[in-house]
mmCIF file of C-alpha atoms in Angstrom:
data_model
loop_
_atom_site.group_PDB
_atom_site.id
_atom_site.type_symbol
_atom_site.label_atom_id
_atom_site.label_comp_id
_atom_site.label_asym_id
_atom_site.label_seq_id
_atom_site.Cartn_x
_atom_site.Cartn_y
_atom_site.Cartn_z
ATOM 1 C CA MET A 68 41.672 -44.364 11.134
ATOM 2 C CA LYS A 69 39.507 -41.408 10.879
ATOM 3 C CA LYS A 70 41.033 -39.282 13.965
ATOM 4 C CA LEU A 71 44.574 -40.272 12.261
ATOM 5 C CA THR A 72 43.044 -38.908 8.788
ATOM 6 C CA MET A 73 41.393 -35.771 10.546
ATOM 7 C CA PHE A 74 44.788 -34.769 12.271
ATOM 8 C CA LYS A 75 46.778 -35.130 8.600
ATOM 9 C CA LEU A 76 44.506 -32.974 6.868
ATOM 10 C CA GLY A 77 44.746 -30.506 10.191
ATOM 11 C CA ILE A 78 48.637 -30.619 9.732
ATOM 12 C CA VAL A 79 48.285 -29.658 6.054
ATOM 13 C CA ILE A 80 45.594 -27.441 6.539
ATOM 14 C CA VAL A 81 48.065 -25.147 9.145
ATOM 15 C CA LEU A 82 51.638 -25.153 6.776
ATOM 16 C CA GLY A 83 49.380 -24.136 4.198
ATOM 17 C CA LEU A 84 49.114 -21.197 6.350
ATOM 18 C CA GLN A 85 52.629 -20.766 7.683
ATOM 19 C CA ALA A 86 53.701 -21.270 3.802
ATOM 20 C CA ALA A 87 51.356 -17.742 3.458
ATOM 21 C CA ALA A 88 52.268 -15.462 5.479
ATOM 22 C CA CYS A 89 55.894 -17.000 5.107
ATOM 23 C CA SER A 90 55.708 -15.831 1.199
ATOM 24 C CA GLY A 91 54.555 -12.147 2.145
ATOM 25 C CA SER A 92 51.034 -12.568 1.163
ATOM 26 C CA PRO A 93 48.873 -10.138 3.409
ATOM 27 C CA SER A 94 47.341 -11.698 6.605
ATOM 28 C CA ASN A 95 44.155 -9.069 5.851
ATOM 29 C CA VAL A 96 42.966 -10.010 2.471
ATOM 30 C CA PRO A 97 38.982 -9.868 2.794
ATOM 31 C CA PRO A 98 36.950 -13.366 2.950
ATOM 32 C CA ALA A 99 35.867 -13.741 -0.984
ATOM 33 C CA GLY A 100 32.959 -11.858 -2.784
ATOM 34 C CA THR A 101 33.870 -8.341 -0.171
ATOM 35 C CA GLU A 102 34.607 -5.359 -1.585
ATOM 36 C CA PRO A 103 38.647 -4.179 -1.330
ATOM 37 C CA ALA A 104 38.195 -1.130 1.137
ATOM 38 C CA GLY A 105 37.619 2.041 -0.374
ATOM 39 C CA GLN A 106 35.708 0.446 -3.602
ATOM 40 C CA THR A 107 32.820 0.113 -2.448
ATOM 41 C CA GLU A 108 30.174 0.159 -4.534
ATOM 42 C CA VAL A 109 27.515 2.430 -4.003
ATOM 43 C CA HIS A 110 23.778 0.333 -4.175
ATOM 44 C CA ASN A 111 20.899 2.612 -5.155
ATOM 45 C CA PRO A 112 16.834 2.424 -3.988
ATOM 46 C CA VAL A 113 14.326 0.200 -5.808
ATOM 47 C CA ILE A 114 11.341 2.088 -6.445
ATOM 48 C CA ARG A 115 7.826 0.145 -6.999
ATOM 49 C CA ASP A 116 5.102 1.886 -7.052
ATOM 50 C CA ILE A 117 4.079 5.783 -6.223
ATOM 51 C CA ALA A 118 0.658 4.380 -4.998
ATOM 52 C CA GLY A 119 -2.242 7.014 -4.830
ATOM 53 C CA LEU A 120 -5.487 7.436 -6.435
ATOM 54 C CA ARG A 121 -5.043 8.436 -10.825
ATOM 55 C CA GLU A 122 -7.669 10.854 -10.998
ATOM 56 C CA MET A 123 -8.835 13.093 -8.011
ATOM 57 C CA ALA A 124 -10.387 16.520 -8.663
ATOM 58 C CA PRO A 125 -8.466 20.203 -8.719
ATOM 59 C CA SER A 126 -7.765 21.124 -4.763
ATOM 60 C CA ALA A 127 -8.314 18.272 -3.314
ATOM 61 C CA GLU A 128 -6.278 16.289 -0.839
ATOM 62 C CA ASP A 129 -5.363 12.615 -1.305
ATOM 63 C CA GLU A 130 -2.492 10.382 0.668
ATOM 64 C CA LEU A 131 0.645 9.260 -2.208
ATOM 65 C CA THR A 132 2.874 6.079 -0.471
ATOM 66 C CA CYS A 133 6.196 5.464 -2.579
ATOM 67 C CA TYR A 134 7.000 1.530 -2.452
ATOM 68 C CA ALA A 135 10.866 1.411 -1.483
ATOM 69 C CA THR A 136 13.401 -1.502 -1.092
ATOM 70 C CA ASP A 137 16.817 -1.449 0.130
ATOM 71 C CA PRO A 138 18.938 -4.520 -1.117
ATOM 72 C CA TYR A 139 20.385 -4.445 2.349
ATOM 73 C CA ASN A 140 17.976 -2.908 4.140
ATOM 74 C CA ARG A 141 19.129 0.627 5.193
ATOM 75 C CA GLN A 142 17.453 3.033 6.135
ATOM 76 C CA LEU A 143 15.921 4.539 3.270
ATOM 77 C CA SER A 144 14.539 8.758 2.994
ATOM 78 C CA TYR A 145 12.186 10.373 1.257
ATOM 79 C CA SER A 146 12.158 13.700 -0.909
ATOM 80 C CA TRP A 147 8.567 14.421 -2.875
ATOM 81 C CA SER A 148 7.673 17.691 -5.609
ATOM 82 C CA ALA A 149 4.996 18.057 -7.776
ATOM 83 C CA ASP A 150 4.830 20.357 -10.946
ATOM 84 C CA GLY A 151 1.881 21.185 -9.627
ATOM 85 C CA GLY A 152 -0.131 21.580 -6.237
ATOM 86 C CA THR A 153 1.076 21.518 -2.391
ATOM 87 C CA ILE A 154 3.276 18.692 -1.166
ATOM 88 C CA LYS A 155 2.486 18.107 2.996
ATOM 89 C CA GLY A 156 4.659 16.429 4.868
ATOM 90 C CA ASP A 157 7.431 14.284 3.980
ATOM 91 C CA GLY A 158 8.463 10.572 4.685
ATOM 92 C CA GLN A 159 7.561 7.691 2.928
ATOM 93 C CA LYS A 160 3.285 8.813 2.525
ATOM 94 C CA ILE A 161 2.351 12.818 1.971
ATOM 95 C CA ILE A 162 -0.710 14.292 1.112
ATOM 96 C CA TRP A 163 -0.729 15.970 -2.338
ATOM 97 C CA VAL A 164 -2.699 18.525 -2.413
ATOM 98 C CA THR A 165 -3.727 18.822 -6.359
ATOM 99 C CA PRO A 166 -3.750 22.034 -8.969
ATOM 100 C CA ASP A 167 -7.018 24.068 -8.610
ATOM 101 C CA THR A 168 -6.666 23.559 -12.449
ATOM 102 C CA GLU A 169 -7.406 20.223 -14.764
ATOM 103 C CA GLY A 170 -4.706 18.939 -16.665
ATOM 104 C CA ASP A 171 -1.976 15.955 -16.192
ATOM 105 C CA TYR A 172 0.553 16.688 -13.605
ATOM 106 C CA ALA A 173 3.961 14.931 -12.173
ATOM 107 C CA VAL A 174 4.421 14.278 -8.944
ATOM 108 C CA ILE A 175 8.380 13.125 -8.594
ATOM 109 C CA VAL A 176 9.149 11.176 -5.732
ATOM 110 C CA THR A 177 13.662 11.017 -5.265
ATOM 111 C CA VAL A 178 14.643 7.687 -2.072
ATOM 112 C CA THR A 179 17.966 7.789 -0.862
ATOM 113 C CA ASN A 180 20.009 5.407 1.723
ATOM 114 C CA ASP A 181 22.516 5.977 3.953
ATOM 115 C CA GLU A 182 24.598 4.937 2.289
ATOM 116 C CA GLY A 183 24.847 7.529 -0.977
ATOM 117 C CA GLY A 184 22.357 5.518 -3.250
ATOM 118 C CA SER A 185 19.418 6.926 -4.381
ATOM 119 C CA ALA A 186 16.759 6.832 -7.256
ATOM 120 C CA SER A 187 13.522 8.732 -8.399
ATOM 121 C CA PHE A 188 10.352 7.566 -9.782
ATOM 122 C CA LYS A 189 8.312 9.880 -11.330
ATOM 123 C CA LYS A 190 3.834 9.252 -11.972
ATOM 124 C CA THR A 191 1.481 10.802 -13.687
ATOM 125 C CA PHE A 192 -1.804 12.348 -12.098
ATOM 126 C CA LYS A 193 -5.243 13.361 -13.152
ATOM 127 C CA VAL A 194 -6.757 16.224 -11.827
ATOM 128 C CA THR A 195 -10.318 16.793 -13.409
ATOM 129 C CA ARG A 196 -13.747 18.142 -12.643
ATOM 130 C CA ASN A 197 -15.477 14.469 -12.990
ATOM 131 C CA PRO A 198 -12.166 11.974 -11.493
ATOM 132 C CA TYR A 199 -13.998 9.277 -11.759
ATOM 133 C CA GLY A 200 -16.449 9.648 -14.320
ATOM 134 C CA ASN A 201 -13.706 7.750 -16.417
ATOM 135 C CA LEU A 202 -14.251 4.482 -14.458
ATOM 136 C CA ASP A 203 -15.410 0.550 -15.590
ATOM 137 C CA LYS A 204 -19.045 0.736 -14.679
ATOM 138 C CA THR A 205 -19.596 -2.593 -16.962
ATOM 139 C CA GLU A 206 -18.366 -4.065 -14.377
ATOM 140 C CA ASP A 207 -21.098 -4.445 -11.190
ATOM 141 C CA ASN A 208 -19.216 -4.402 -7.922
ATOM 142 C CA THR A 209 -22.205 -4.182 -5.457
ATOM 143 C CA ILE A 210 -21.749 -6.133 -2.054
ATOM 144 C CA ASP A 211 -25.539 -5.949 0.245
ATOM 145 C CA LEU A 212 -24.213 -6.722 3.537
ATOM 146 C CA LYS A 213 -27.683 -8.164 5.351
ATOM 147 C CA LEU A 214 -27.082 -6.853 8.587
ATOM 148 C CA TYR A 215 -29.099 -7.654 11.797
ATOM 149 C CA MET A 216 -29.168 -4.960 15.514
ATOM 150 C CA GLY A 217 -27.842 -6.659 18.095
ATOM 151 C CA SER A 218 -26.456 -9.772 16.593
ATOM 152 C CA LYS A 219 -22.909 -10.279 17.748
ATOM 153 C CA GLU A 220 -21.984 -12.379 14.316
ATOM 154 C CA ILE A 221 -20.079 -10.662 12.089
ATOM 155 C CA VAL A 222 -21.359 -10.661 8.560
ATOM 156 C CA ARG A 223 -18.316 -11.223 6.444
ATOM 157 C CA GLU A 224 -18.477 -11.283 2.156
ATOM 158 C CA SER A 225 -15.396 -11.279 0.314
ATOM 159 C CA ALA A 226 -15.507 -10.481 -3.486
ATOM 160 C CA SER A 227 -12.114 -9.706 -6.110
ATOM 161 C CA ILE A 228 -11.998 -6.480 -7.811
ATOM 162 C CA LYS A 229 -9.428 -5.038 -10.365
ATOM 163 C CA THR A 230 -7.106 -1.604 -9.407
ATOM 164 C CA GLN A 231 -8.989 1.806 -9.539
ATOM 165 C CA ARG A 232 -12.569 0.353 -10.057
ATOM 166 C CA MET A 233 -15.706 1.115 -7.919
ATOM 167 C CA ALA A 234 -17.425 -0.737 -5.727
ATOM 168 C CA THR A 235 -20.829 -0.403 -4.174
ATOM 169 C CA ILE A 236 -21.492 -1.581 -0.284
ATOM 170 C CA ASN A 237 -24.614 -1.665 0.500
ATOM 171 C CA CYS A 238 -26.107 -2.363 4.354
ATOM 172 C CA LEU A 239 -29.384 -3.466 4.243
ATOM 173 C CA ILE A 240 -31.374 -3.278 7.860
ATOM 174 C CA GLN A 241 -33.196 -6.794 8.301
ATOM 175 C CA ASP A 242 -35.419 -5.813 11.147
ATOM 176 C CA LYS A 243 -39.079 -4.695 9.702
ATOM 177 C CA ASP A 244 -38.073 -1.287 12.095
ATOM 178 C CA PRO A 245 -34.720 -0.403 13.472
ATOM 179 C CA GLY A 246 -35.582 3.251 13.652
ATOM 180 C CA PRO A 247 -32.470 5.935 13.289
ATOM 181 C CA LEU A 248 -29.168 4.509 12.379
ATOM 182 C CA SER A 249 -25.519 5.841 12.154
ATOM 183 C CA TYR A 250 -23.285 4.238 10.449
ATOM 184 C CA TRP A 251 -19.110 4.174 10.883
ATOM 185 C CA TRP A 252 -17.455 3.036 7.900
ATOM 186 C CA SER A 253 -13.677 1.594 7.969
ATOM 187 C CA VAL A 254 -11.313 2.250 4.390
ATOM 188 C CA PRO A 255 -7.960 1.330 5.023
ATOM 189 C CA ALA A 256 -6.711 2.955 1.274
ATOM 190 C CA GLY A 257 -8.496 3.741 -1.385
ATOM 191 C CA LYS A 258 -11.491 5.647 -2.101
ATOM 192 C CA ALA A 259 -14.046 6.727 0.132
ATOM 193 C CA LEU A 260 -17.503 8.827 -1.644
ATOM 194 C CA GLY A 261 -21.159 8.896 -0.598
ATOM 195 C CA GLU A 262 -22.579 12.069 1.403
ATOM 196 C CA GLY A 263 -22.894 11.572 4.786
ATOM 197 C CA VAL A 264 -19.805 8.843 4.389
ATOM 198 C CA TYR A 265 -17.595 10.940 7.731
ATOM 199 C CA GLU A 266 -20.008 11.642 9.406
ATOM 200 C CA GLY A 267 -22.416 8.177 9.890
ATOM 201 C CA LYS A 268 -25.479 8.905 7.470
ATOM 202 C CA ALA A 269 -24.348 7.065 4.909
ATOM 203 C CA LYS A 270 -25.739 3.632 4.884
ATOM 204 C CA SER A 271 -24.882 2.253 1.133
ATOM 205 C CA LEU A 272 -20.463 3.618 0.539
ATOM 206 C CA GLY A 273 -18.985 4.046 -3.000
ATOM 207 C CA TRP A 274 -15.488 2.417 -2.580
ATOM 208 C CA VAL A 275 -12.247 3.632 -5.963
ATOM 209 C CA SER A 276 -10.233 0.751 -5.035
ATOM 210 C CA PRO A 277 -6.590 1.247 -4.664
ATOM 211 C CA GLY A 278 -3.698 1.718 -7.448
ATOM 212 C CA VAL A 279 -1.985 -1.093 -5.749
ATOM 213 C CA ALA A 280 -2.952 -5.103 -5.753
ATOM 214 C CA GLY A 281 -2.727 -6.464 -2.694
ATOM 215 C CA GLU A 282 -5.866 -7.896 0.243
ATOM 216 C CA TYR A 283 -7.936 -4.841 1.665
ATOM 217 C CA THR A 284 -10.735 -4.951 4.375
ATOM 218 C CA ILE A 285 -13.675 -2.925 3.990
ATOM 219 C CA GLY A 286 -15.755 -2.230 7.403
ATOM 220 C CA VAL A 287 -19.143 -1.371 9.323
ATOM 221 C CA ILE A 288 -21.004 -0.474 12.122
ATOM 222 C CA VAL A 289 -23.996 0.021 11.707
ATOM 223 C CA ILE A 290 -26.064 1.434 16.183
ATOM 224 C CA ASP A 291 -29.023 2.314 16.019
ATOM 225 C CA LYS A 292 -30.372 4.934 19.193
ATOM 226 C CA SER A 293 -30.555 2.445 21.985
ATOM 227 C CA GLY A 294 -26.941 1.073 21.245
ATOM 228 C CA ASN A 295 -27.488 -1.692 19.432
ATOM 229 C CA GLN A 296 -24.580 -2.727 17.274
ATOM 230 C CA ALA A 297 -23.987 -4.642 13.570
ATOM 231 C CA LEU A 298 -21.687 -5.691 12.355
ATOM 232 C CA GLY A 299 -20.512 -6.215 8.521
ATOM 233 C CA VAL A 300 -17.353 -6.821 6.713
ATOM 234 C CA VAL A 301 -16.144 -6.828 3.247
ATOM 235 C CA ASP A 302 -12.445 -8.718 2.283
ATOM 236 C CA TYR A 303 -11.305 -7.709 -0.971
ATOM 237 C CA LYS A 304 -8.782 -8.952 -3.450
ATOM 238 C CA VAL A 305 -7.395 -5.790 -5.393
ATOM 239 C CA ILE A 306 -5.596 -7.460 -8.764
ATOM 240 C CA ASN A 307 -4.146 -5.545 -11.159
ATOM 241 C CA GLU A 308 -5.763 -5.102 -15.040
ATOM 242 C CA GLY A 309 -3.875 -7.288 -16.426
ATOM 243 C CA ASP A 310 -4.001 -9.799 -14.309
#
């Protein structure tokens, strides 16, 4: 009985389609939800932010990243400009060389998809000779990594910090006489501060957290004159100001 009912339903559908064809209805009607040919709506990308340090020193270099999405995952192209300083590179990430004069400067990015849709986003950055002097120092964002030379164990700490805040990581070597050491830091985002950070001489790292919330890992490898190593990691959860 069920097979007979399905058979009758199939006949009704076929007859309905034949009737539509005979009545002159076009056979190339687009499926529901699609746009008629020649009337395609252009969908623009959506720009969420330009990520970078909000305060920078004059004539300094900083990496800026545009966070943009496309509703249909189309390929995006980026065009950058600034009302001061110099833009180096192209694409989603660029280097902005700040002006040599203090002040507030706007950086503008225009994002275009291969359909012709586009969107622009402007963000203002401060150029000052004391770029980190205005950061909130009332919070104690200091972490001590207690390390033993030659240990295969990775010393791991974790912490939460707000965007654009200063943190300090200290390497505390527990050996009585470790001898001369070199410290090699890994900083994936934000800003690394401290004398000798890039020369392997800084046992403490100052870190300005990025302007975009997320999870970031700071790592350090300490090496003595015999090649013994100690590894430390701090996993940061960066949260927005109001969170």
